[in-house]
Structure formats: C-alpha cells, structure tokens
Amino acid sequence: DDYLGAIEAMLIELNEGPYLLAFSCVWAHIALQIAARDRERVEKLMVWQSPDWDQMVQWARRVDARSLLARPLVGQLICLCGARKIGTGWFQQAMAKDRHREFAPLLETALDEGAFCCLASLWQHFYADVPKPVRVAQPTLITWGTADRTHEASDKASIARYLEHPVHHAFFEHAGHSPELEQSVAFAELLLSWLRNDRLTERGELYEPNGHE
C-alpha cells in the first residue's frame, strides 16, 4: 500500500495524464492496481518480466532459495556486506548470457557513489501481502526478455488473467530481465509503437518495429 500510494500521489502531482504505465517485474502489479482504480488517469499499460501474483511469489522464493534475504536483520546484513556479490550474481543470472560484463562497471560505479542493496527489505515486506483482485480494462501490452534465467519456470502469459484487453508481443529473445537496457533501441521502438497505437497482427501481437525482436 505504501508503494502504491506513493506512485499514485506522484502521478496526481505531475498531472500529465492520461498515462501509459510501463512497469516491470513486481512493480507491474502496482501498475495494474493503479490502472484498475483510476481508469481515467491511465490510458494503457506495458508490462514485462511479470507473471501472475502466485508465480511472482514463487519466483521470489526461487531467487532467495536459502531464504536468507527473507530473514529480518540477516538479510539486511547480507545486503550491506555483500552488495557487490549480490549484484554480480543477479546480473549473471538475470541478463542474457555474457551481457553482465557490459553492465558490471555501472554496478561498481553506482556502489562506489553510495548506492545500496535493499533487496532484503523488499523480500521481507512486499510479498507478505496479496494484492487486491483486479480486472484491468485498459489495453495492456505484455512482453518479456526470454533470456532471463531467473524466470525460466514462469508462465509468460499468466498475467493476462487480470486483463480484459491483453496484447502479446513476440518477446525479446536476446535480452534478459531488463530488455529496456539490454535491447534499448528495439525496446524504445516497441514502446513508442504501442504509444502510437500501431496496428496488430491477426494473432493480436504488435508488429515488430523495423523487424527488430
């Protein structure tokens, strides 16, 4: 509720709607809650790396297989002392094969400049509450970076159960958890196409911009 309230307050304060909410992973479920509560303020959505809530929780438990992040104080100490190790391990598993080397310097710079790892607090609080059941009326584009090994077991289409008008993209085969970073040009083109209401294929999929995947 705190996350939801903070983002809703920001959107109201910005007063730039109607919005296209483009949220990934667990945050996609916050976008669904906002869209269901405020149809006039949210025109459409784009979500990626996000299955339905039950599978989202299963994913979190797989990522924290030893339940260390989920333990109060223990998780925080691990994040404090092992931020580089956690970040490097995450990049290796979540990004497309060998792409983590490109982003490792950014991780090092961020940590040197004062960034911190707060995964423990997220794991200990976010997944304890089940979101309210929603049915989102706005058109919602679903995509994935299929090289994300942390989500191999996730049903890529399962989030559609909350949507009245899902649109399925053909996915980014050469990107992992963050296609907006790993295939940024193609991702931006897709987002802009969705914003422009470009035409759909007969299968209900968005045409790939310029043949990109």
Short mmCIF file of C-alpha atoms in Angstrom, two decimals, residues 55-172:
data_model
loop_
_atom_site.label_atom_id
_atom_site.label_comp_id
_atom_site.label_asym_id
_atom_site.label_seq_id
_atom_site.Cartn_x
_atom_site.Cartn_y
_atom_site.Cartn_z
CA GLN A 55 4.07 -17.18 -9.73
CA MET A 56 5.66 -13.88 -8.77
CA VAL A 57 5.90 -15.13 -5.18
CA GLN A 58 7.27 -18.48 -6.36
CA TRP A 59 9.89 -16.60 -8.39
CA ALA A 60 10.94 -14.60 -5.33
CA ARG A 61 11.38 -17.80 -3.34
CA ARG A 62 13.48 -19.35 -6.10
CA VAL A 63 15.73 -16.29 -6.26
CA ASP A 64 16.17 -16.41 -2.48
CA ALA A 65 16.46 -20.21 -2.42
CA ARG A 66 18.11 -20.34 1.03
CA SER A 67 15.60 -17.84 2.49
CA LEU A 68 18.40 -15.58 3.69
CA LEU A 69 17.09 -12.32 2.24
CA ALA A 70 13.69 -13.05 3.77
CA ARG A 71 15.13 -13.25 7.32
CA PRO A 72 14.96 -9.94 9.21
CA LEU A 73 18.36 -8.46 10.09
CA VAL A 74 20.17 -11.38 8.46
CA GLY A 75 19.00 -10.26 5.04
CA GLN A 76 19.94 -6.65 5.73
CA LEU A 77 23.44 -7.63 6.90
CA ILE A 78 23.95 -9.75 3.78
CA CYS A 79 22.91 -6.85 1.57
CA LEU A 80 25.15 -4.45 3.47
CA CYS A 81 28.24 -6.63 3.35
CA GLY A 82 27.68 -8.42 0.06
CA ALA A 83 26.11 -5.86 -2.28
CA ARG A 84 28.73 -6.38 -4.99
CA LYS A 85 28.45 -10.16 -4.84
CA ILE A 86 24.64 -10.00 -4.91
CA GLY A 87 24.64 -7.53 -7.80
CA THR A 88 27.14 -9.51 -9.85
CA GLY A 89 25.28 -12.76 -9.25
CA TRP A 90 22.00 -11.14 -10.23
CA PHE A 91 23.45 -9.74 -13.45
CA GLN A 92 24.86 -13.16 -14.37
CA GLN A 93 21.55 -14.95 -13.87
CA ALA A 94 19.07 -12.30 -14.99
CA MET A 95 20.77 -10.87 -18.06
CA ALA A 96 21.29 -12.58 -21.40
CA LYS A 97 24.38 -14.79 -21.49
CA ASP A 98 27.64 -12.83 -21.14
CA ARG A 99 25.86 -9.45 -21.18
CA HIS A 100 26.59 -8.90 -17.48
CA ARG A 101 30.16 -7.90 -18.33
CA GLU A 102 28.87 -4.80 -20.13
CA PHE A 103 26.92 -3.62 -17.11
CA ALA A 104 29.31 -4.62 -14.29
CA PRO A 105 31.23 -1.29 -14.42
CA LEU A 106 27.96 0.58 -13.92
CA LEU A 107 27.24 -1.53 -10.84
CA GLU A 108 30.69 -0.81 -9.42
CA THR A 109 30.35 2.92 -10.07
CA ALA A 110 26.88 3.06 -8.50
CA LEU A 111 28.05 1.29 -5.34
CA ASP A 112 31.14 3.49 -5.12
CA GLU A 113 28.90 6.57 -5.35
CA GLY A 114 26.71 5.46 -2.46
CA ALA A 115 24.09 3.13 -3.95
CA PHE A 116 22.94 0.32 -1.68
CA CYS A 117 21.20 -3.02 -1.96
CA CYS A 118 17.71 -3.08 -0.44
CA LEU A 119 16.52 -6.48 -1.68
CA ALA A 120 16.18 -7.83 1.85
CA SER A 121 13.59 -5.22 2.82
CA LEU A 122 11.71 -5.89 -0.41
CA TRP A 123 11.68 -9.64 0.16
CA GLN A 124 10.64 -9.30 3.79
CA HIS A 125 7.68 -6.98 3.23
CA PHE A 126 6.43 -6.84 -0.31
CA TYR A 127 5.47 -10.48 -0.75
CA ALA A 128 3.76 -10.75 2.63
CA ASP A 129 0.61 -9.06 1.30
CA VAL A 130 -1.57 -10.35 -1.52
CA PRO A 131 -2.74 -7.60 -3.90
CA LYS A 132 -6.46 -6.98 -4.18
CA PRO A 133 -8.07 -8.88 -7.09
CA VAL A 134 -8.18 -6.65 -10.16
CA ARG A 135 -9.63 -6.66 -13.65
CA VAL A 136 -7.87 -4.10 -15.83
CA ALA A 137 -9.95 -2.68 -18.68
CA GLN A 138 -7.20 -0.69 -20.39
CA PRO A 139 -5.24 -2.27 -23.27
CA THR A 140 -2.06 -3.83 -21.89
CA LEU A 141 1.00 -4.91 -23.85
CA ILE A 142 2.81 -7.95 -22.43
CA THR A 143 6.44 -8.60 -23.32
CA TRP A 144 9.41 -10.49 -21.89
CA GLY A 145 13.15 -10.79 -22.16
CA THR A 146 13.27 -14.53 -22.68
CA ALA A 147 16.98 -14.91 -21.82
CA ASP A 148 16.17 -14.18 -18.14
CA ARG A 149 17.17 -17.42 -16.42
CA THR A 150 15.55 -16.38 -13.13
CA HIS A 151 12.15 -16.60 -14.85
CA GLU A 152 12.63 -19.84 -16.81
CA ALA A 153 9.82 -21.52 -14.87
CA SER A 154 7.40 -18.59 -15.07
CA ASP A 155 4.32 -18.74 -17.29
CA LYS A 156 4.91 -15.77 -19.56
CA ALA A 157 1.23 -15.29 -20.39
CA SER A 158 -0.22 -15.77 -16.91
CA ILE A 159 -0.52 -12.06 -16.08
CA ALA A 160 -3.18 -11.86 -18.81
CA ARG A 161 -5.66 -13.34 -16.34
CA TYR A 162 -6.03 -9.83 -14.87
CA LEU A 163 -6.55 -8.13 -18.24
CA GLU A 164 -9.60 -7.55 -20.39
CA HIS A 165 -7.54 -6.50 -23.42
CA PRO A 166 -4.12 -8.17 -23.37
CA VAL A 167 -1.80 -7.76 -26.35
CA HIS A 168 1.09 -10.21 -26.61
CA HIS A 169 4.41 -9.11 -28.04
CA ALA A 170 6.73 -11.67 -29.66
CA PHE A 171 9.27 -11.07 -26.84
CA PHE A 172 12.95 -10.07 -26.83
#
